[in-house]
């Protein structure tokens, strides 16, 4: 029996709600509709059989969630984009497929299971024996001093594990926080048990929110599903045959004591820390300072080459080196570096970095040879040659108090043009040379601009001044450093050097290659933080043989043709990125991305086909699984691949040879297989119908890896017609405008949300959260308010649809205005759905649609008539259809219970409406403005009366309203109209700038708003003949008379309304067609 999850235990932060009758009613109906949809198999979509018509299709997926926990609101936000797009595609007559798999590959599940094993050994099966001392022993302390090294790499402020665990110290505590009963936690010491539990809960949670998913196509990854295992093996073999996978040396975290790579599961601290790669420069010593000479003596031959070794992430800035920093109190050594067939070299650096170099081919494996011990202060003043620096005669070694021995080599080259830290220290040294024990002339104050950025060509100086930084220890330097690094990398253009004019992203690898090829630098790596193995060894970075994907441009050492195919898909919009920001970020990622290790030795997954000691890395097995979705239901009827699927005869995993996969995916025209040809052709037909993938949805944090891997592998394995049509990224989701975190209590799982607010209120809140690549926000207040809004709206629809007092017969003015307004909103909503702007679709198709209904209801009541039955029913129908993609349960109620349609609203088409009537739109806008101006003026008078001011009339006494309507335009307006009509007739457009030259200057101030208003009417689609007519396209006076009863109903003590016509401006006090004037006067009491 699979472990049930106690969701109350998992999320104590979710408060109980009172007076939940309305919510409970909505939820009961939601569950009923979900069962109806499931029973009818509405979301099971199959490719048309041979000879059947092939309707247009839509195939969308989200990045499948990792199965080490339950789904939270962030997962739901990404899911909602696929869900809404799928719902809209169905309404546009497309066969829409949304499948869902479960990612289990990689280290996290196995590492967590191994932790549980150790905790069970220590604390017993149910963890009764957890002493405080053991807690302290196993707890990994946070490193508050840790800083991010490479500012150009995307990362969150917390790891996913940390965010989900909410600060839990033990794995069993994390399991408790997930709602696992304590007596069942020991079962999770078996990593494959996770695969039995969390996929089932993932499916249940998505079903509870009404997901339009074809569950037949679901699967787990890893060898737990032998069909997926075969699929990944085929993919890897094929990529290797295509020479997209290569073998070579790569950096990895390594334990010298254990003699092996130290992956996450081998660490007692430092989980998740990877290798940071640097360029290590060789700054040759030209002249030692006196103190260094004294200490070194004859320990190093006088003819030997001694190099200071700074490590940099920014080789492209080396032209601007002005000095080289050491930490004055840091302990350094000079190490001998043996050279075969030549004289030994000597490196000045920290011992920590020398230990790393000993496993990177710099010195013999595992060996480093210290010769001289020195303090940083001992070498200050030494003259060195800096590669590429404009200061060809050499630069000085100078002190920098903020240098860290734990970062890089402990030696830092100074580029004050682009490093705020370097600029701050340079200023300080120049200001106080005696204090620092240096000569002022050693400090180079003339700074060379290296990179042009949007901020400045001396960005360090600019940020130092704009942020008002006060010295080298100012805390604001961290912010300045991140800004400078990111702006330089993403937006910078080289101003100096051989690669002048190239972007920094292009120039960086070229400068690096130039330095290394000339022997002036070498690759250096180190763990980006302290990593301690379970044996207590501090790990280093070793340069080991590995299998890797040859991503990247030729300049980055990658496969140039592969890179070109992939980036061209983005640049040519062959793959739609939906947003300019998304396209820019993806192009940046492809330009940055280089070779990527595709295997590891620990975790869950598929064995590397040609090396059973290695597993396919978790991102590498998750690149083209969208193709697997197309045939998964033929291979098996459940997620583990153990029960036969739709094939005419059960298919065995062993039958899924490379030839079969190639045939199914149209890489081959024939295949020799014992699988029935009808089944092979059916699977091939499924693939060729559903592919290419129409859109891939993911969070923006996957741009730098998964999404680009997906694109790379599609361009390698499939013909161009099968490359993805779209990749849409969304921002991260905050909750109530605050980052989600279990430790702070600001956390919401999908299950919590549905139980607390219901499916549709949750879905509407997700749609309301936002679109685009920027971060979005889910407001629980929106979800809570939506419960009442949905309940009251559907009750109003039910009651009003059955109201015997509703009018029938001819439509009056207000009926026509309401109908036209609905048509406008339907068209706007459709446009928003097409653009995947769901927040805007919600605004026009829900909030504005309700507001339009409110206006019609209120104006009908105020003029003393009932609403028209046809329009009420039409409103209900349109409201149901407009909300179907986002809130299908609510729509199903209106569609079935109120309108009594027999078929499901899930099968309904998006409404087709007549084009907006420009005249009716003008009338609607006109009335809204006139009524608004009149009621606003009345309100202003009441406020003045309350303040004791003298008024022309008493608003609280009986009164008359006179509205003056102009019969014609004044001369200056007639002139504007004539000029515009003439220009439009000759050019087909309106050039406002040109018109200003022809309008009398004395009329300019009042003419321009009038011209802009007419131009706006043209732009909205109104006919030029109507716009340029000397009269309005409707009878203004008669239209105003229609609203007299409404005005009397709205404005207190208004007993009479008169509409009069005026012939000139003076009589009507500047009334013009479309802009009446009005005046209130009190009526004498009888």
PDB file of C-alpha atoms in Angstrom, residues 72-81 83-84 209 733-735 748 750 753-754 758-771 776-779 782-783 786 838-839 842 886:
ATOM      1  CA  UNK A  72       3.479  23.872  -4.834  1.00  0.00           C
ATOM      2  CA  UNK A  73       2.047  27.099  -6.223  1.00  0.00           C
ATOM      3  CA  UNK A  74       5.161  27.712  -8.314  1.00  0.00           C
ATOM      4  CA  UNK A  75       4.635  24.416 -10.146  1.00  0.00           C
ATOM      5  CA  UNK A  76       0.977  25.327 -10.552  1.00  0.00           C
ATOM      6  CA  UNK A  77       1.841  28.686 -12.101  1.00  0.00           C
ATOM      7  CA  UNK A  78       3.865  27.022 -14.868  1.00  0.00           C
ATOM      8  CA  UNK A  79       1.169  24.347 -15.282  1.00  0.00           C
ATOM      9  CA  UNK A  80      -1.513  27.027 -15.636  1.00  0.00           C
ATOM     10  CA  UNK A  81       0.090  28.445 -18.783  1.00  0.00           C
ATOM     11  CA  UNK A  83      -3.553  24.463 -19.169  1.00  0.00           C
ATOM     12  CA  UNK A  84      -5.009  27.773 -20.385  1.00  0.00           C
ATOM     13  CA  UNK A 209      -7.635  21.472 -10.118  1.00  0.00           C
ATOM     14  CA  UNK A 733       5.899  33.188  -8.430  1.00  0.00           C
ATOM     15  CA  UNK A 734       5.725  35.094  -5.192  1.00  0.00           C
ATOM     16  CA  UNK A 735       2.900  34.555  -2.714  1.00  0.00           C
ATOM     17  CA  UNK A 748       1.248  27.217  -0.514  1.00  0.00           C
ATOM     18  CA  UNK A 750      -1.379  23.153  -4.951  1.00  0.00           C
ATOM     19  CA  UNK A 753      -4.847  26.053  -2.585  1.00  0.00           C
ATOM     20  CA  UNK A 754      -7.570  23.812  -4.017  1.00  0.00           C
ATOM     21  CA  UNK A 758     -11.480  25.517  -4.810  1.00  0.00           C
ATOM     22  CA  UNK A 759     -10.214  24.763  -8.296  1.00  0.00           C
ATOM     23  CA  UNK A 760     -11.596  27.719 -10.256  1.00  0.00           C
ATOM     24  CA  UNK A 761     -10.691  30.359  -7.673  1.00  0.00           C
ATOM     25  CA  UNK A 762      -7.156  28.939  -7.664  1.00  0.00           C
ATOM     26  CA  UNK A 763      -7.034  28.949 -11.460  1.00  0.00           C
ATOM     27  CA  UNK A 764      -8.292  32.530 -11.677  1.00  0.00           C
ATOM     28  CA  UNK A 765      -5.690  33.614  -9.113  1.00  0.00           C
ATOM     29  CA  UNK A 766      -2.960  31.961 -11.176  1.00  0.00           C
ATOM     30  CA  UNK A 767      -4.186  33.753 -14.308  1.00  0.00           C
ATOM     31  CA  UNK A 768      -4.346  37.013 -12.383  1.00  0.00           C
ATOM     32  CA  UNK A 769      -0.756  36.473 -11.177  1.00  0.00           C
ATOM     33  CA  UNK A 770       0.827  37.820 -14.329  1.00  0.00           C
ATOM     34  CA  UNK A 771       2.409  36.940 -17.655  1.00  0.00           C
ATOM     35  CA  UNK A 776       4.509  37.104 -10.959  1.00  0.00           C
ATOM     36  CA  UNK A 777       2.456  37.185  -7.777  1.00  0.00           C
ATOM     37  CA  UNK A 778      -0.394  35.071  -6.480  1.00  0.00           C
ATOM     38  CA  UNK A 779      -2.591  37.014  -4.098  1.00  0.00           C
ATOM     39  CA  UNK A 782      -7.854  37.483  -5.023  1.00  0.00           C
ATOM     40  CA  UNK A 783      -8.582  33.779  -4.562  1.00  0.00           C
ATOM     41  CA  UNK A 786     -13.150  35.082  -6.307  1.00  0.00           C
ATOM     42  CA  UNK A 838      -4.037  35.455 -19.575  1.00  0.00           C
ATOM     43  CA  UNK A 839      -4.154  38.258 -17.026  1.00  0.00           C
ATOM     44  CA  UNK A 842      -9.206  37.628 -17.437  1.00  0.00           C
ATOM     45  CA  UNK A 886      -9.390  29.553 -17.192  1.00  0.00           C
TER      46      UNK A 886
END
